[in-house]
């Protein structure tokens, strides 16, 4: 019994020493501030810039029901949380107005948005082919509706063929089919090679057709 009591006493003493050591070496307890996660749109919003020049992702605007299509209109806007901007007097503000043309985003001029390109449709086909593109409005442009929208566009991709190179080959080595070989039209190139450019007639015709852009790359792309 004496041995058991001595063991329990030593265990209690050891726990007490650990408690005192822990208390003496650690800093006083204080509740750590929980990190606040910043919204993703904040990275697109310049700090302390003019509110009227903020990208649309940085603000929320009220609908102007008196907006007339194609006419200038004023919209009341407010900056989103964590966004800081100023007015013309360099004073911080939250509420402001912006002026823009009353129209939907898909009605903007082609210079105001960027669209995806297609590399599998024929640009020189007749009639010209179109493809489904996804377009995104540029950051500094304001408009109504969705800023990302689908649109049917004419094929406009290029395979890297130069019009000047094709024309130069047609003039100098067209009788041997060099121009057709360069454009990837190897069947026509072989035909010109073994017929000596169609006795010169085919060569002259190709110079004219390539010069006006009627004959293009075999993959259907545009010249660069």
PDB file of C-alpha atoms in Angstrom:
ATOM      1  CA  UNK A   1       0.000   0.000   0.000  1.00  0.00           C
ATOM      2  CA  UNK A   2       2.836   2.356   0.870  1.00  0.00           C
ATOM      3  CA  UNK A   3       4.459   1.662  -2.475  1.00  0.00           C
ATOM      4  CA  UNK A   4       1.192   2.319  -4.339  1.00  0.00           C
ATOM      5  CA  UNK A   5       0.664   5.636  -2.543  1.00  0.00           C
ATOM      6  CA  UNK A   6       4.243   6.676  -3.314  1.00  0.00           C
ATOM      7  CA  UNK A   7       3.713   5.900  -7.012  1.00  0.00           C
ATOM      8  CA  UNK A   8       0.479   7.929  -7.187  1.00  0.00           C
ATOM      9  CA  UNK A   9       2.177  10.760  -5.314  1.00  0.00           C
ATOM     10  CA  UNK A  10       5.052  10.816  -7.812  1.00  0.00           C
ATOM     11  CA  UNK A  11       2.623  10.785 -10.754  1.00  0.00           C
ATOM     12  CA  UNK A  12       0.679  13.693  -9.275  1.00  0.00           C
ATOM     13  CA  UNK A  13       3.886  15.602  -8.647  1.00  0.00           C
ATOM     14  CA  UNK A  14       5.029  14.973 -12.252  1.00  0.00           C
ATOM     15  CA  UNK A  15       1.739  16.223 -13.718  1.00  0.00           C
ATOM     16  CA  UNK A  16       1.897  19.315 -11.536  1.00  0.00           C
ATOM     17  CA  UNK A  17       5.440  20.060 -12.700  1.00  0.00           C
ATOM     18  CA  UNK A  18       4.397  19.706 -16.369  1.00  0.00           C
ATOM     19  CA  UNK A  19       1.467  22.034 -15.799  1.00  0.00           C
ATOM     20  CA  UNK A  20       3.679  24.635 -14.198  1.00  0.00           C
ATOM     21  CA  UNK A  21       6.295  24.303 -16.932  1.00  0.00           C
ATOM     22  CA  UNK A  22       3.676  24.675 -19.686  1.00  0.00           C
ATOM     23  CA  UNK A  23       2.172  27.711 -17.989  1.00  0.00           C
ATOM     24  CA  UNK A  24       5.519  29.377 -17.465  1.00  0.00           C
ATOM     25  CA  UNK A  25       6.836  28.888 -21.028  1.00  0.00           C
ATOM     26  CA  UNK A  26       3.741  29.683 -23.119  1.00  0.00           C
ATOM     27  CA  UNK A  27       2.477  33.166 -23.857  1.00  0.00           C
ATOM     28  CA  UNK A  28      -0.883  34.186 -22.370  1.00  0.00           C
ATOM     29  CA  UNK A  29      -3.842  32.833 -24.318  1.00  0.00           C
ATOM     30  CA  UNK A  30      -5.471  35.179 -26.776  1.00  0.00           C
ATOM     31  CA  UNK A  31      -8.034  34.397 -29.455  1.00  0.00           C
ATOM     32  CA  UNK A  32      -6.449  34.551 -32.900  1.00  0.00           C
ATOM     33  CA  UNK A  33      -8.224  36.628 -35.491  1.00  0.00           C
ATOM     34  CA  UNK A  34      -9.789  34.443 -38.127  1.00  0.00           C
ATOM     35  CA  UNK A  35      -8.434  35.246 -41.613  1.00  0.00           C
ATOM     36  CA  UNK A  36     -10.953  36.887 -43.877  1.00  0.00           C
ATOM     37  CA  UNK A  37     -10.964  35.453 -47.391  1.00  0.00           C
ATOM     38  CA  UNK A  38     -10.960  38.191 -49.988  1.00  0.00           C
ATOM     39  CA  UNK A  39     -13.435  37.818 -52.874  1.00  0.00           C
ATOM     40  CA  UNK A  40     -11.901  36.877 -56.213  1.00  0.00           C
ATOM     41  CA  UNK A  41     -13.128  40.051 -57.930  1.00  0.00           C
ATOM     42  CA  UNK A  42     -10.874  42.245 -55.755  1.00  0.00           C
ATOM     43  CA  UNK A  43      -7.844  41.359 -57.884  1.00  0.00           C
ATOM     44  CA  UNK A  44      -9.548  43.012 -60.882  1.00  0.00           C
ATOM     45  CA  UNK A  45     -10.289  46.251 -59.010  1.00  0.00           C
ATOM     46  CA  UNK A  46      -7.538  48.916 -58.947  1.00  0.00           C
ATOM     47  CA  UNK A  47      -7.209  50.502 -55.520  1.00  0.00           C
ATOM     48  CA  UNK A  48      -7.921  54.240 -55.075  1.00  0.00           C
ATOM     49  CA  UNK A  49      -8.742  54.754 -58.754  1.00  0.00           C
ATOM     50  CA  UNK A  50     -11.724  56.661 -60.108  1.00  0.00           C
ATOM     51  CA  UNK A  51     -14.979  54.892 -59.289  1.00  0.00           C
ATOM     52  CA  UNK A  52     -16.415  55.660 -62.719  1.00  0.00           C
ATOM     53  CA  UNK A  53     -13.527  53.778 -64.357  1.00  0.00           C
ATOM     54  CA  UNK A  54     -13.782  50.593 -62.324  1.00  0.00           C
ATOM     55  CA  UNK A  55     -14.410  47.343 -64.227  1.00  0.00           C
ATOM     56  CA  UNK A  56     -18.047  46.155 -64.069  1.00  0.00           C
ATOM     57  CA  UNK A  57     -17.055  43.231 -61.792  1.00  0.00           C
ATOM     58  CA  UNK A  58     -16.184  45.742 -59.081  1.00  0.00           C
ATOM     59  CA  UNK A  59     -19.596  47.385 -58.802  1.00  0.00           C
ATOM     60  CA  UNK A  60     -23.322  46.760 -58.682  1.00  0.00           C
ATOM     61  CA  UNK A  61     -25.671  49.055 -60.590  1.00  0.00           C
ATOM     62  CA  UNK A  62     -29.411  49.635 -60.496  1.00  0.00           C
ATOM     63  CA  UNK A  63     -31.426  49.062 -63.641  1.00  0.00           C
ATOM     64  CA  UNK A  64     -32.432  52.265 -65.404  1.00  0.00           C
ATOM     65  CA  UNK A  65     -35.960  51.498 -66.623  1.00  0.00           C
ATOM     66  CA  UNK A  66     -36.097  54.759 -68.581  1.00  0.00           C
ATOM     67  CA  UNK A  67     -33.137  53.627 -70.673  1.00  0.00           C
ATOM     68  CA  UNK A  68     -33.818  54.046 -74.411  1.00  0.00           C
ATOM     69  CA  UNK A  69     -31.972  51.665 -76.714  1.00  0.00           C
ATOM     70  CA  UNK A  70     -29.046  53.283 -78.489  1.00  0.00           C
ATOM     71  CA  UNK A  71     -29.242  56.448 -76.400  1.00  0.00           C
ATOM     72  CA  UNK A  72     -26.884  57.607 -73.615  1.00  0.00           C
ATOM     73  CA  UNK A  73     -28.117  56.682 -70.142  1.00  0.00           C
ATOM     74  CA  UNK A  74     -27.042  57.210 -66.523  1.00  0.00           C
ATOM     75  CA  UNK A  75     -26.917  54.362 -64.009  1.00  0.00           C
ATOM     76  CA  UNK A  76     -26.636  54.579 -60.208  1.00  0.00           C
ATOM     77  CA  UNK A  77     -23.893  52.260 -58.962  1.00  0.00           C
ATOM     78  CA  UNK A  78     -22.224  51.190 -55.734  1.00  0.00           C
ATOM     79  CA  UNK A  79     -18.814  49.614 -55.197  1.00  0.00           C
ATOM     80  CA  UNK A  80     -18.686  46.046 -53.921  1.00  0.00           C
ATOM     81  CA  UNK A  81     -17.212  45.200 -50.504  1.00  0.00           C
ATOM     82  CA  UNK A  82     -13.400  45.513 -50.147  1.00  0.00           C
ATOM     83  CA  UNK A  83     -13.249  47.827 -53.179  1.00  0.00           C
ATOM     84  CA  UNK A  84     -11.842  51.335 -52.622  1.00  0.00           C
ATOM     85  CA  UNK A  85     -12.183  54.133 -55.149  1.00  0.00           C
ATOM     86  CA  UNK A  86     -12.301  57.925 -55.254  1.00  0.00           C
ATOM     87  CA  UNK A  87     -14.116  60.716 -57.081  1.00  0.00           C
ATOM     88  CA  UNK A  88     -12.694  63.584 -59.124  1.00  0.00           C
ATOM     89  CA  UNK A  89     -11.682  65.366 -55.905  1.00  0.00           C
ATOM     90  CA  UNK A  90      -9.722  62.328 -54.695  1.00  0.00           C
ATOM     91  CA  UNK A  91     -12.281  61.693 -51.949  1.00  0.00           C
ATOM     92  CA  UNK A  92     -13.287  58.122 -51.201  1.00  0.00           C
ATOM     93  CA  UNK A  93     -16.853  57.274 -52.225  1.00  0.00           C
ATOM     94  CA  UNK A  94     -19.133  54.278 -52.431  1.00  0.00           C
ATOM     95  CA  UNK A  95     -22.080  55.564 -54.471  1.00  0.00           C
ATOM     96  CA  UNK A  96     -21.562  57.075 -57.898  1.00  0.00           C
ATOM     97  CA  UNK A  97     -23.033  57.219 -61.415  1.00  0.00           C
ATOM     98  CA  UNK A  98     -21.742  55.984 -64.748  1.00  0.00           C
ATOM     99  CA  UNK A  99     -22.714  57.028 -68.271  1.00  0.00           C
ATOM    100  CA  UNK A 100     -23.010  54.476 -71.055  1.00  0.00           C
ATOM    101  CA  UNK A 101     -24.997  53.654 -74.165  1.00  0.00           C
ATOM    102  CA  UNK A 102     -28.220  51.761 -73.514  1.00  0.00           C
ATOM    103  CA  UNK A 103     -27.627  48.407 -75.247  1.00  0.00           C
ATOM    104  CA  UNK A 104     -27.067  44.752 -74.448  1.00  0.00           C
ATOM    105  CA  UNK A 105     -23.569  43.306 -74.441  1.00  0.00           C
ATOM    106  CA  UNK A 106     -24.138  41.146 -77.530  1.00  0.00           C
ATOM    107  CA  UNK A 107     -25.095  44.306 -79.458  1.00  0.00           C
ATOM    108  CA  UNK A 108     -21.724  45.978 -78.885  1.00  0.00           C
ATOM    109  CA  UNK A 109     -19.303  46.690 -81.758  1.00  0.00           C
ATOM    110  CA  UNK A 110     -16.872  43.870 -82.465  1.00  0.00           C
ATOM    111  CA  UNK A 111     -13.987  45.940 -81.077  1.00  0.00           C
ATOM    112  CA  UNK A 112     -15.567  45.929 -77.586  1.00  0.00           C
ATOM    113  CA  UNK A 113     -15.375  42.165 -76.969  1.00  0.00           C
ATOM    114  CA  UNK A 114     -13.008  39.246 -77.527  1.00  0.00           C
ATOM    115  CA  UNK A 115     -14.164  35.901 -78.975  1.00  0.00           C
ATOM    116  CA  UNK A 116     -12.715  32.427 -79.217  1.00  0.00           C
ATOM    117  CA  UNK A 117     -11.276  31.309 -82.563  1.00  0.00           C
ATOM    118  CA  UNK A 118     -12.009  28.148 -84.536  1.00  0.00           C
ATOM    119  CA  UNK A 119      -9.273  26.155 -86.298  1.00  0.00           C
ATOM    120  CA  UNK A 120     -11.402  23.558 -88.056  1.00  0.00           C
ATOM    121  CA  UNK A 121     -13.772  25.521 -90.294  1.00  0.00           C
ATOM    122  CA  UNK A 122     -13.050  26.525 -93.897  1.00  0.00           C
ATOM    123  CA  UNK A 123     -12.450  30.234 -94.376  1.00  0.00           C
ATOM    124  CA  UNK A 124     -12.414  30.047 -98.178  1.00  0.00           C
ATOM    125  CA  UNK A 125     -15.542  27.925 -98.638  1.00  0.00           C
ATOM    126  CA  UNK A 126     -18.489  29.217-100.593  1.00  0.00           C
ATOM    127  CA  UNK A 127     -20.715  30.243 -98.943  1.00  0.00           C
ATOM    128  CA  UNK A 128     -18.446  31.293 -96.096  1.00  0.00           C
ATOM    129  CA  UNK A 129     -18.722  29.079 -93.048  1.00  0.00           C
ATOM    130  CA  UNK A 130     -19.561  30.269 -89.545  1.00  0.00           C
ATOM    131  CA  UNK A 131     -18.724  28.797 -86.173  1.00  0.00           C
ATOM    132  CA  UNK A 132     -20.088  29.092 -82.627  1.00  0.00           C
ATOM    133  CA  UNK A 133     -17.848  31.421 -80.631  1.00  0.00           C
ATOM    134  CA  UNK A 134     -17.891  32.436 -76.967  1.00  0.00           C
ATOM    135  CA  UNK A 135     -17.365  36.174 -76.578  1.00  0.00           C
ATOM    136  CA  UNK A 136     -16.338  38.171 -73.494  1.00  0.00           C
ATOM    137  CA  UNK A 137     -16.768  41.939 -73.131  1.00  0.00           C
ATOM    138  CA  UNK A 138     -13.599  43.916 -72.405  1.00  0.00           C
ATOM    139  CA  UNK A 139     -13.179  45.070 -68.799  1.00  0.00           C
ATOM    140  CA  UNK A 140     -13.498  48.807 -69.462  1.00  0.00           C
ATOM    141  CA  UNK A 141     -16.746  48.467 -71.451  1.00  0.00           C
ATOM    142  CA  UNK A 142     -20.151  48.768 -69.751  1.00  0.00           C
ATOM    143  CA  UNK A 143     -23.303  47.180 -71.161  1.00  0.00           C
ATOM    144  CA  UNK A 144     -26.552  45.464 -70.171  1.00  0.00           C
ATOM    145  CA  UNK A 145     -27.054  41.727 -69.708  1.00  0.00           C
ATOM    146  CA  UNK A 146     -24.515  38.908 -69.653  1.00  0.00           C
ATOM    147  CA  UNK A 147     -20.914  39.890 -70.325  1.00  0.00           C
ATOM    148  CA  UNK A 148     -20.171  36.431 -71.731  1.00  0.00           C
ATOM    149  CA  UNK A 149     -22.387  35.385 -74.631  1.00  0.00           C
ATOM    150  CA  UNK A 150     -22.384  33.047 -77.676  1.00  0.00           C
ATOM    151  CA  UNK A 151     -22.184  34.413 -81.194  1.00  0.00           C
ATOM    152  CA  UNK A 152     -21.986  33.059 -84.739  1.00  0.00           C
ATOM    153  CA  UNK A 153     -18.858  34.372 -86.470  1.00  0.00           C
ATOM    154  CA  UNK A 154     -17.255  33.856 -89.855  1.00  0.00           C
ATOM    155  CA  UNK A 155     -14.232  31.569 -89.910  1.00  0.00           C
ATOM    156  CA  UNK A 156     -11.120  33.707 -89.559  1.00  0.00           C
ATOM    157  CA  UNK A 157      -8.244  31.443 -88.560  1.00  0.00           C
ATOM    158  CA  UNK A 158      -4.904  31.174 -90.328  1.00  0.00           C
ATOM    159  CA  UNK A 159      -2.502  28.286 -90.816  1.00  0.00           C
ATOM    160  CA  UNK A 160       0.529  30.561 -91.239  1.00  0.00           C
ATOM    161  CA  UNK A 161       0.606  30.755 -95.054  1.00  0.00           C
ATOM    162  CA  UNK A 162       1.778  34.084 -96.479  1.00  0.00           C
ATOM    163  CA  UNK A 163       0.040  35.565 -99.496  1.00  0.00           C
ATOM    164  CA  UNK A 164       3.241  37.295-100.617  1.00  0.00           C
ATOM    165  CA  UNK A 165       5.173  34.009-100.577  1.00  0.00           C
ATOM    166  CA  UNK A 166       2.459  32.183-102.535  1.00  0.00           C
ATOM    167  CA  UNK A 167       2.337  34.955-105.150  1.00  0.00           C
ATOM    168  CA  UNK A 168       6.130  35.078-105.503  1.00  0.00           C
ATOM    169  CA  UNK A 169       6.287  31.306-106.017  1.00  0.00           C
ATOM    170  CA  UNK A 170       3.473  31.469-108.541  1.00  0.00           C
ATOM    171  CA  UNK A 171       5.301  34.107-110.596  1.00  0.00           C
ATOM    172  CA  UNK A 172       8.782  32.552-110.456  1.00  0.00           C
ATOM    173  CA  UNK A 173       8.259  28.793-110.091  1.00  0.00           C
ATOM    174  CA  UNK A 174       4.583  28.459-110.920  1.00  0.00           C
ATOM    175  CA  UNK A 175       5.382  26.378-114.011  1.00  0.00           C
ATOM    176  CA  UNK A 176       6.729  23.644-111.721  1.00  0.00           C
ATOM    177  CA  UNK A 177       3.747  23.787-109.344  1.00  0.00           C
ATOM    178  CA  UNK A 178       5.738  25.344-106.460  1.00  0.00           C
ATOM    179  CA  UNK A 179       2.880  27.645-105.539  1.00  0.00           C
ATOM    180  CA  UNK A 180       0.391  24.777-105.279  1.00  0.00           C
ATOM    181  CA  UNK A 181       2.853  22.654-103.303  1.00  0.00           C
ATOM    182  CA  UNK A 182       3.397  25.541-100.893  1.00  0.00           C
ATOM    183  CA  UNK A 183      -0.352  25.889-100.320  1.00  0.00           C
ATOM    184  CA  UNK A 184      -0.687  22.172 -99.588  1.00  0.00           C
ATOM    185  CA  UNK A 185      -2.453  21.375-102.860  1.00  0.00           C
ATOM    186  CA  UNK A 186      -0.133  18.599-103.943  1.00  0.00           C
ATOM    187  CA  UNK A 187      -2.470  17.081-106.574  1.00  0.00           C
ATOM    188  CA  UNK A 188      -2.671  20.365-108.460  1.00  0.00           C
ATOM    189  CA  UNK A 189       1.068  20.815-107.943  1.00  0.00           C
ATOM    190  CA  UNK A 190       1.808  17.471-109.570  1.00  0.00           C
ATOM    191  CA  UNK A 191      -0.536  18.351-112.436  1.00  0.00           C
ATOM    192  CA  UNK A 192       1.313  21.623-113.083  1.00  0.00           C
ATOM    193  CA  UNK A 193       4.705  19.943-112.719  1.00  0.00           C
ATOM    194  CA  UNK A 194       4.098  17.233-115.334  1.00  0.00           C
ATOM    195  CA  UNK A 195       2.234  19.543-117.732  1.00  0.00           C
ATOM    196  CA  UNK A 196       4.836  22.325-117.481  1.00  0.00           C
ATOM    197  CA  UNK A 197       2.281  24.637-115.962  1.00  0.00           C
ATOM    198  CA  UNK A 198      -0.380  23.672-118.457  1.00  0.00           C
ATOM    199  CA  UNK A 199       1.977  24.925-121.182  1.00  0.00           C
ATOM    200  CA  UNK A 200       2.087  28.254-119.386  1.00  0.00           C
ATOM    201  CA  UNK A 201      -1.668  28.846-119.424  1.00  0.00           C
ATOM    202  CA  UNK A 202      -2.288  27.278-116.001  1.00  0.00           C
ATOM    203  CA  UNK A 203       0.649  29.263-114.604  1.00  0.00           C
ATOM    204  CA  UNK A 204      -0.780  32.581-115.755  1.00  0.00           C
ATOM    205  CA  UNK A 205      -4.228  31.708-114.408  1.00  0.00           C
ATOM    206  CA  UNK A 206      -2.791  30.773-111.013  1.00  0.00           C
ATOM    207  CA  UNK A 207      -0.880  34.040-110.797  1.00  0.00           C
ATOM    208  CA  UNK A 208      -4.164  35.865-111.287  1.00  0.00           C
ATOM    209  CA  UNK A 209      -6.166  33.660-108.892  1.00  0.00           C
ATOM    210  CA  UNK A 210      -3.573  33.828-106.112  1.00  0.00           C
ATOM    211  CA  UNK A 211      -3.108  37.553-106.686  1.00  0.00           C
ATOM    212  CA  UNK A 212      -6.794  38.272-106.020  1.00  0.00           C
ATOM    213  CA  UNK A 213      -6.913  35.773-103.128  1.00  0.00           C
ATOM    214  CA  UNK A 214      -9.300  33.341-104.779  1.00  0.00           C
ATOM    215  CA  UNK A 215      -6.895  30.406-104.401  1.00  0.00           C
ATOM    216  CA  UNK A 216      -5.850  29.926-100.790  1.00  0.00           C
ATOM    217  CA  UNK A 217      -4.315  27.310 -98.475  1.00  0.00           C
ATOM    218  CA  UNK A 218      -5.616  23.756 -98.761  1.00  0.00           C
ATOM    219  CA  UNK A 219      -6.579  23.686 -95.066  1.00  0.00           C
ATOM    220  CA  UNK A 220      -9.126  26.448 -95.650  1.00  0.00           C
ATOM    221  CA  UNK A 221      -7.340  29.059 -93.541  1.00  0.00           C
ATOM    222  CA  UNK A 222      -6.655  32.706 -94.326  1.00  0.00           C
ATOM    223  CA  UNK A 223      -3.405  34.194 -95.525  1.00  0.00           C
ATOM    224  CA  UNK A 224      -1.310  36.189 -93.060  1.00  0.00           C
TER     225      UNK A 224
END
